[in-house]
mmCIF file of C-alpha atoms and ligand atoms in Angstrom:
data_model
loop_
_atom_site.group_PDB
_atom_site.id
_atom_site.type_symbol
_atom_site.label_atom_id
_atom_site.label_comp_id
_atom_site.label_asym_id
_atom_site.label_seq_id
_atom_site.Cartn_x
_atom_site.Cartn_y
_atom_site.Cartn_z
ATOM 1 C CA MET A 1 13.529 -21.352 5.868
ATOM 2 C CA ILE A 2 15.863 -22.445 3.105
ATOM 3 C CA GLN A 3 18.550 -25.330 3.456
ATOM 4 C CA VAL A 4 20.330 -26.055 -0.066
ATOM 5 C CA ASN A 5 22.225 -29.297 0.724
ATOM 6 C CA ASN A 6 25.440 -30.352 -1.542
ATOM 7 C CA ILE A 7 23.536 -28.951 -4.920
ATOM 8 C CA ILE A 8 25.312 -30.025 -8.345
ATOM 9 C CA LYS A 9 24.310 -28.804 -11.125
ATOM 10 C CA THR A 10 25.146 -30.253 -14.718
ATOM 11 C CA TYR A 11 24.476 -29.227 -18.128
ATOM 12 C CA ASN A 12 24.993 -31.516 -21.160
ATOM 13 C CA THR A 13 25.347 -29.473 -24.045
ATOM 14 C CA GLY A 14 25.419 -32.112 -26.747
ATOM 15 C CA GLU A 15 29.397 -32.942 -26.110
ATOM 16 C CA GLN A 16 29.764 -30.506 -23.758
ATOM 17 C CA GLN A 17 29.365 -30.331 -19.993
ATOM 18 C CA VAL A 18 28.947 -27.263 -17.875
ATOM 19 C CA ASN A 19 28.922 -27.844 -13.750
ATOM 20 C CA ALA A 20 27.272 -24.717 -13.120
ATOM 21 C CA LEU A 21 27.200 -25.422 -9.556
ATOM 22 C CA ASP A 22 29.612 -27.472 -7.998
ATOM 23 C CA LYS A 23 28.507 -28.433 -4.409
ATOM 24 C CA VAL A 24 26.865 -25.589 -3.546
ATOM 25 C CA SER A 25 25.494 -25.425 0.242
ATOM 26 C CA LEU A 26 23.719 -22.705 2.069
ATOM 27 C CA LYS A 27 21.160 -21.936 5.058
ATOM 28 C CA ILE A 28 19.320 -18.505 4.617
ATOM 29 C CA ASN A 29 16.808 -17.769 7.582
ATOM 30 C CA ARG A 30 13.477 -16.429 7.679
ATOM 31 C CA GLY A 31 13.378 -12.527 7.440
ATOM 32 C CA GLU A 32 16.960 -12.218 5.764
ATOM 33 C CA PHE A 33 17.923 -9.929 2.853
ATOM 34 C CA VAL A 34 21.225 -11.785 1.036
ATOM 35 C CA VAL A 35 22.730 -10.157 -1.887
ATOM 36 C CA ILE A 36 24.575 -12.554 -4.707
ATOM 37 C CA ARG A 37 27.243 -11.751 -6.363
ATOM 38 C CA GLY A 38 29.894 -12.679 -8.674
ATOM 39 C CA ALA A 39 31.236 -12.615 -12.529
ATOM 40 C CA SER A 40 28.816 -13.911 -15.601
ATOM 41 C CA GLY A 41 28.828 -17.573 -15.772
ATOM 42 C CA SER A 42 29.300 -18.331 -12.026
ATOM 43 C CA GLY A 43 26.263 -20.270 -11.582
ATOM 44 C CA LYS A 44 23.796 -17.017 -9.669
ATOM 45 C CA THR A 45 21.308 -17.754 -12.539
ATOM 46 C CA THR A 46 21.076 -21.370 -11.953
ATOM 47 C CA LEU A 47 21.128 -20.858 -7.776
ATOM 48 C CA LEU A 48 18.628 -18.311 -8.043
ATOM 49 C CA LEU A 49 16.577 -20.688 -10.971
ATOM 50 C CA THR A 50 16.933 -23.577 -8.270
ATOM 51 C CA LEU A 51 15.811 -21.865 -4.952
ATOM 52 C CA GLY A 52 13.056 -20.831 -7.118
ATOM 53 C CA ALA A 53 11.515 -24.541 -7.619
ATOM 54 C CA MET A 54 12.355 -23.981 -11.269
ATOM 55 C CA LEU A 55 15.532 -26.308 -11.617
ATOM 56 C CA ASN A 56 15.916 -29.627 -10.728
ATOM 57 C CA PRO A 57 19.413 -30.089 -9.479
ATOM 58 C CA THR A 58 21.880 -32.916 -10.472
ATOM 59 C CA SER A 59 22.338 -34.238 -7.177
ATOM 60 C CA GLY A 60 21.734 -32.631 -3.783
ATOM 61 C CA ASP A 61 18.868 -30.985 -1.447
ATOM 62 C CA TYR A 62 17.155 -28.639 -1.630
ATOM 63 C CA ILE A 63 14.549 -28.061 1.371
ATOM 64 C CA PHE A 64 11.910 -24.519 1.954
ATOM 65 C CA ASN A 65 10.541 -24.642 5.138
ATOM 66 C CA GLY A 66 11.083 -28.004 6.012
ATOM 67 C CA ASN A 67 9.252 -29.829 2.335
ATOM 68 C CA ASN A 68 12.131 -31.094 0.134
ATOM 69 C CA VAL A 69 11.430 -28.738 -2.958
ATOM 70 C CA TYR A 70 12.903 -31.599 -5.952
ATOM 71 C CA SER A 71 10.720 -34.336 -4.092
ATOM 72 C CA MET A 72 7.951 -33.047 -5.153
ATOM 73 C CA SER A 73 5.980 -33.663 -8.451
ATOM 74 C CA GLY A 74 5.392 -31.628 -10.910
ATOM 75 C CA ASN A 75 2.181 -29.888 -9.699
ATOM 76 C CA GLU A 76 2.866 -30.269 -6.070
ATOM 77 C CA ARG A 77 5.567 -28.055 -7.051
ATOM 78 C CA ASN A 78 3.911 -25.635 -8.819
ATOM 79 C CA ARG A 79 1.708 -24.768 -6.316
ATOM 80 C CA PHE A 80 4.236 -24.929 -3.526
ATOM 81 C CA ARG A 81 6.487 -21.896 -5.505
ATOM 82 C CA ALA A 82 3.216 -20.105 -6.289
ATOM 83 C CA LYS A 83 2.530 -20.123 -3.132
ATOM 84 C CA ASN A 84 5.148 -19.357 -1.026
ATOM 85 C CA ILE A 85 8.169 -17.658 -3.742
ATOM 86 C CA GLY A 86 7.988 -15.083 -5.906
ATOM 87 C CA PHE A 87 10.668 -14.258 -8.868
ATOM 88 C CA VAL A 88 11.573 -11.179 -11.149
ATOM 89 C CA PHE A 89 13.439 -11.182 -13.958
ATOM 90 C CA GLN A 90 15.901 -8.507 -15.258
ATOM 91 C CA MET A 91 13.845 -8.535 -18.643
ATOM 92 C CA PHE A 92 10.281 -8.508 -15.773
ATOM 93 C CA HIS A 93 8.972 -11.308 -18.299
ATOM 94 C CA LEU A 94 5.512 -9.759 -18.558
ATOM 95 C CA LEU A 95 2.898 -11.416 -21.237
ATOM 96 C CA PRO A 96 2.559 -8.122 -23.965
ATOM 97 C CA TYR A 97 -1.330 -9.279 -24.918
ATOM 98 C CA LEU A 98 -2.749 -8.963 -20.798
ATOM 99 C CA THR A 99 -3.103 -5.478 -19.020
ATOM 100 C CA LEU A 100 -1.282 -4.167 -16.039
ATOM 101 C CA LEU A 101 -3.817 -6.065 -14.020
ATOM 102 C CA GLU A 102 -3.974 -8.948 -15.834
ATOM 103 C CA ASN A 103 -0.411 -9.877 -15.648
ATOM 104 C CA VAL A 104 -0.070 -9.220 -11.904
ATOM 105 C CA THR A 105 -3.093 -11.920 -11.246
ATOM 106 C CA ILE A 106 -1.285 -14.843 -13.553
ATOM 107 C CA PRO A 107 0.142 -16.231 -9.628
ATOM 108 C CA THR A 108 -3.900 -15.853 -8.612
ATOM 109 C CA PHE A 109 -5.235 -17.124 -12.123
ATOM 110 C CA GLY A 110 -7.182 -13.866 -12.422
ATOM 111 C CA LYS A 111 -8.239 -14.112 -8.620
ATOM 112 C CA ASN A 112 -7.315 -11.431 -5.891
ATOM 113 C CA ARG A 113 -8.108 -8.602 -8.467
ATOM 114 C CA GLU A 114 -8.919 -6.191 -5.699
ATOM 115 C CA GLN A 115 -5.017 -6.756 -4.173
ATOM 116 C CA ALA A 116 -3.734 -7.140 -7.278
ATOM 117 C CA LYS A 117 -5.225 -3.396 -7.681
ATOM 118 C CA LYS A 118 -4.311 -2.638 -4.143
ATOM 119 C CA LEU A 119 -0.229 -3.348 -4.429
ATOM 120 C CA LEU A 120 -0.762 -1.678 -8.307
ATOM 121 C CA ASN A 121 -1.555 1.309 -6.508
ATOM 122 C CA GLU A 122 1.143 1.813 -3.806
ATOM 123 C CA LEU A 123 3.882 0.937 -7.160
ATOM 124 C CA GLY A 124 1.957 4.018 -8.191
ATOM 125 C CA LEU A 125 0.216 2.297 -11.100
ATOM 126 C CA GLY A 126 -2.797 2.561 -10.170
ATOM 127 C CA GLU A 127 -3.723 4.733 -12.965
ATOM 128 C CA ARG A 128 -2.063 2.467 -15.588
ATOM 129 C CA ILE A 129 -4.045 -1.258 -14.769
ATOM 130 C CA THR A 130 -5.995 -1.167 -18.296
ATOM 131 C CA HIS A 131 -2.367 0.015 -19.685
ATOM 132 C CA LYS A 132 -0.778 -3.455 -21.462
ATOM 133 C CA PRO A 133 3.112 -3.077 -20.795
ATOM 134 C CA PHE A 134 4.278 -1.901 -24.320
ATOM 135 C CA ALA A 135 3.354 1.523 -22.820
ATOM 136 C CA LEU A 136 5.189 1.458 -19.583
ATOM 137 C CA SER A 137 8.791 2.873 -19.192
ATOM 138 C CA ALA A 138 11.538 0.256 -18.245
ATOM 139 C CA GLY A 139 10.616 1.116 -14.174
ATOM 140 C CA GLU A 140 7.091 1.162 -14.414
ATOM 141 C CA LYS A 141 7.628 -2.486 -16.319
ATOM 142 C CA GLN A 142 9.602 -3.687 -13.174
ATOM 143 C CA ARG A 143 7.279 -2.846 -10.648
ATOM 144 C CA THR A 144 4.707 -4.502 -12.312
ATOM 145 C CA ALA A 145 6.827 -7.427 -12.457
ATOM 146 C CA ILE A 146 7.193 -7.207 -8.629
ATOM 147 C CA ALA A 147 3.718 -6.631 -8.016
ATOM 148 C CA ARG A 148 3.273 -9.590 -9.405
ATOM 149 C CA ALA A 149 5.492 -11.701 -7.906
ATOM 150 C CA LEU A 150 4.239 -9.482 -4.578
ATOM 151 C CA ILE A 151 0.143 -10.808 -5.246
ATOM 152 C CA ASN A 152 0.090 -14.280 -3.197
ATOM 153 C CA SER A 153 2.466 -12.749 -0.271
ATOM 154 C CA PRO A 154 5.147 -15.094 -0.090
ATOM 155 C CA GLU A 155 7.443 -15.783 2.027
ATOM 156 C CA LEU A 156 10.499 -15.219 -0.274
ATOM 157 C CA ILE A 157 11.389 -13.138 -2.584
ATOM 158 C CA LEU A 158 14.391 -13.911 -5.357
ATOM 159 C CA ALA A 159 15.512 -11.333 -7.758
ATOM 160 C CA ASP A 160 17.560 -11.712 -10.483
ATOM 161 C CA GLU A 161 19.486 -9.049 -12.092
ATOM 162 C CA PRO A 162 16.170 -6.776 -11.615
ATOM 163 C CA THR A 163 17.607 -3.296 -11.746
ATOM 164 C CA GLY A 164 19.667 -4.356 -14.419
ATOM 165 C CA ASN A 165 17.795 -2.388 -17.134
ATOM 166 C CA LEU A 166 17.268 0.851 -14.942
ATOM 167 C CA ASP A 167 18.079 3.766 -15.070
ATOM 168 C CA PRO A 168 19.653 4.922 -11.305
ATOM 169 C CA GLU A 169 16.299 6.261 -10.305
ATOM 170 C CA ASN A 170 14.569 2.930 -10.848
ATOM 171 C CA THR A 171 17.253 1.245 -9.425
ATOM 172 C CA ASP A 172 16.739 3.093 -5.991
ATOM 173 C CA GLU A 173 13.285 2.728 -6.238
ATOM 174 C CA VAL A 174 13.457 -0.962 -7.143
ATOM 175 C CA ILE A 175 14.876 -1.943 -3.842
ATOM 176 C CA ASN A 176 13.459 0.445 -1.591
ATOM 177 C CA ILE A 177 10.603 -1.598 -2.481
ATOM 178 C CA PHE A 178 11.776 -4.517 -1.382
ATOM 179 C CA SER A 179 13.122 -2.792 1.609
ATOM 180 C CA ARG A 180 9.836 -1.958 2.688
ATOM 181 C CA TYR A 181 8.777 -6.223 2.091
ATOM 182 C CA HIS A 182 12.009 -7.384 4.114
ATOM 183 C CA LYS A 183 11.096 -4.976 6.747
ATOM 184 C CA GLN A 184 7.494 -6.428 7.264
ATOM 185 C CA GLY A 185 9.539 -9.470 7.604
ATOM 186 C CA GLY A 186 9.882 -10.918 3.978
ATOM 187 C CA THR A 187 12.844 -12.874 2.403
ATOM 188 C CA VAL A 188 14.454 -11.376 0.373
ATOM 189 C CA VAL A 189 17.692 -12.609 -2.312
ATOM 190 C CA VAL A 190 18.588 -10.076 -4.944
ATOM 191 C CA VAL A 191 21.346 -10.974 -7.235
ATOM 192 C CA THR A 192 23.136 -8.093 -8.363
ATOM 193 C CA HIS A 193 26.228 -6.354 -10.126
ATOM 194 C CA GLY A 194 25.977 -2.815 -8.475
ATOM 195 C CA THR A 195 26.157 -2.125 -4.862
ATOM 196 C CA GLU A 196 22.860 -0.842 -4.212
ATOM 197 C CA ALA A 197 21.325 -3.005 -2.184
ATOM 198 C CA ASP A 198 24.434 -3.656 0.068
ATOM 199 C CA LYS A 199 23.204 -1.596 2.772
ATOM 200 C CA PHE A 200 20.269 -3.549 3.078
ATOM 201 C CA ALA A 201 21.754 -6.677 2.861
ATOM 202 C CA ASP A 202 22.450 -8.791 5.554
ATOM 203 C CA ARG A 203 24.692 -11.024 3.983
ATOM 204 C CA ILE A 204 26.976 -10.365 1.122
ATOM 205 C CA ILE A 205 27.410 -14.052 -0.605
ATOM 206 C CA SER A 206 29.584 -14.385 -3.489
ATOM 207 C CA LEU A 207 29.870 -16.524 -6.768
ATOM 208 C CA LYS A 208 32.822 -18.152 -7.713
ATOM 209 C CA ASN A 209 32.680 -21.260 -10.781
ATOM 210 C CA GLY A 210 29.708 -22.635 -9.801
ATOM 211 C CA ARG A 211 31.147 -21.918 -5.905
ATOM 212 C CA ILE A 212 30.571 -20.167 -2.271
ATOM 213 C CA GLU A 213 33.994 -18.108 -2.152
HETATM 214 N N1 ADP B 301 20.883 -23.797 -20.349
HETATM 215 C C1 ADP B 301 21.733 -23.774 -20.360
HETATM 216 N N2 ADP B 301 22.251 -25.179 -21.134
HETATM 217 C C2 ADP B 301 24.266 -24.586 -21.003
HETATM 218 N N3 ADP B 301 24.315 -24.742 -20.335
HETATM 219 C C3 ADP B 301 23.711 -23.581 -18.780
HETATM 220 C C4 ADP B 301 22.807 -22.971 -19.343
HETATM 221 N N4 ADP B 301 22.448 -22.121 -18.259
HETATM 222 C C5 ADP B 301 23.733 -21.548 -17.638
HETATM 223 N N5 ADP B 301 24.031 -22.328 -18.253
HETATM 224 C C6 ADP B 301 26.200 -22.360 -17.660
HETATM 225 O O1 ADP B 301 26.433 -22.469 -16.564
HETATM 226 C C7 ADP B 301 27.077 -21.658 -15.609
HETATM 227 C C8 ADP B 301 26.794 -21.049 -14.992
HETATM 228 O O2 ADP B 301 25.641 -19.413 -16.104
HETATM 229 P P1 ADP B 301 25.037 -19.328 -14.978
HETATM 230 O O3 ADP B 301 24.042 -19.702 -13.670
HETATM 231 O O4 ADP B 301 23.452 -18.852 -16.096
HETATM 232 O O5 ADP B 301 25.268 -17.595 -14.293
HETATM 233 P P2 ADP B 301 25.510 -15.937 -14.058
HETATM 234 O O6 ADP B 301 23.861 -16.282 -13.962
HETATM 235 O O7 ADP B 301 26.378 -15.791 -12.973
HETATM 236 O O8 ADP B 301 26.091 -15.700 -15.713
HETATM 237 C C9 ADP B 301 27.624 -20.775 -17.711
HETATM 238 O O9 ADP B 301 29.248 -21.330 -18.175
HETATM 239 C C10 ADP B 301 26.535 -20.991 -18.570
HETATM 240 O O10 ADP B 301 27.050 -21.194 -19.657
HETATM 241 MG MG1 MG B 302 22.400 -14.834 -14.866
#
């Protein structure tokens, strides 16, 4: 499903140059559950944003279902991302002035409200759909963000330290949601420092200084 060929990502900040990804090549099969590990600064977020069609590499290709993602126009790539990829962040990134239902339907531009309600119900938030995010616990916020990631039934879920702000109980719950999605045929790539996802992982990839070890 995914082929990453020799990707280099260099950040230029004034005089400094940082090689965040240094010739990364990687294949991910449909239906795989992949865990990515590595020290802080090793390039995990850069790799995940690249896989998420959100960050132009300096060089190299990213092929997803035969599409060369970074040769698409910006609009094409936005549509491609909304249709195929769900992204979950450590800090949730919910919009504070929208209700849970409205947050979940951001990727559908307000459509598919019934599907959003169904997802929020399944994730135990059925009573909260008209609430704003501030009233929620961290675990509830992350479940709302996962519902938003799932609303378009994407083939791929990417999650960047999704349990970094959660207690052990909510950590297990989030990983179990990913596992259910995976059992239904979904492809999952999770960046995590913990070992909670290891028992579901088909593969664990280690990054060090922008390279796969
Ligand atoms: N927007 C940016 N501008 C400049 N340097 C960045 C930027 N984002 C990340 N970096 C640098 O790239 C390297 C990899 O960062 P990152 O991908 O966030 O690693 P990780 O997620 O593993 O902590 C780090 O040295 C970081 O400081
Ligand atoms: Mg990171």
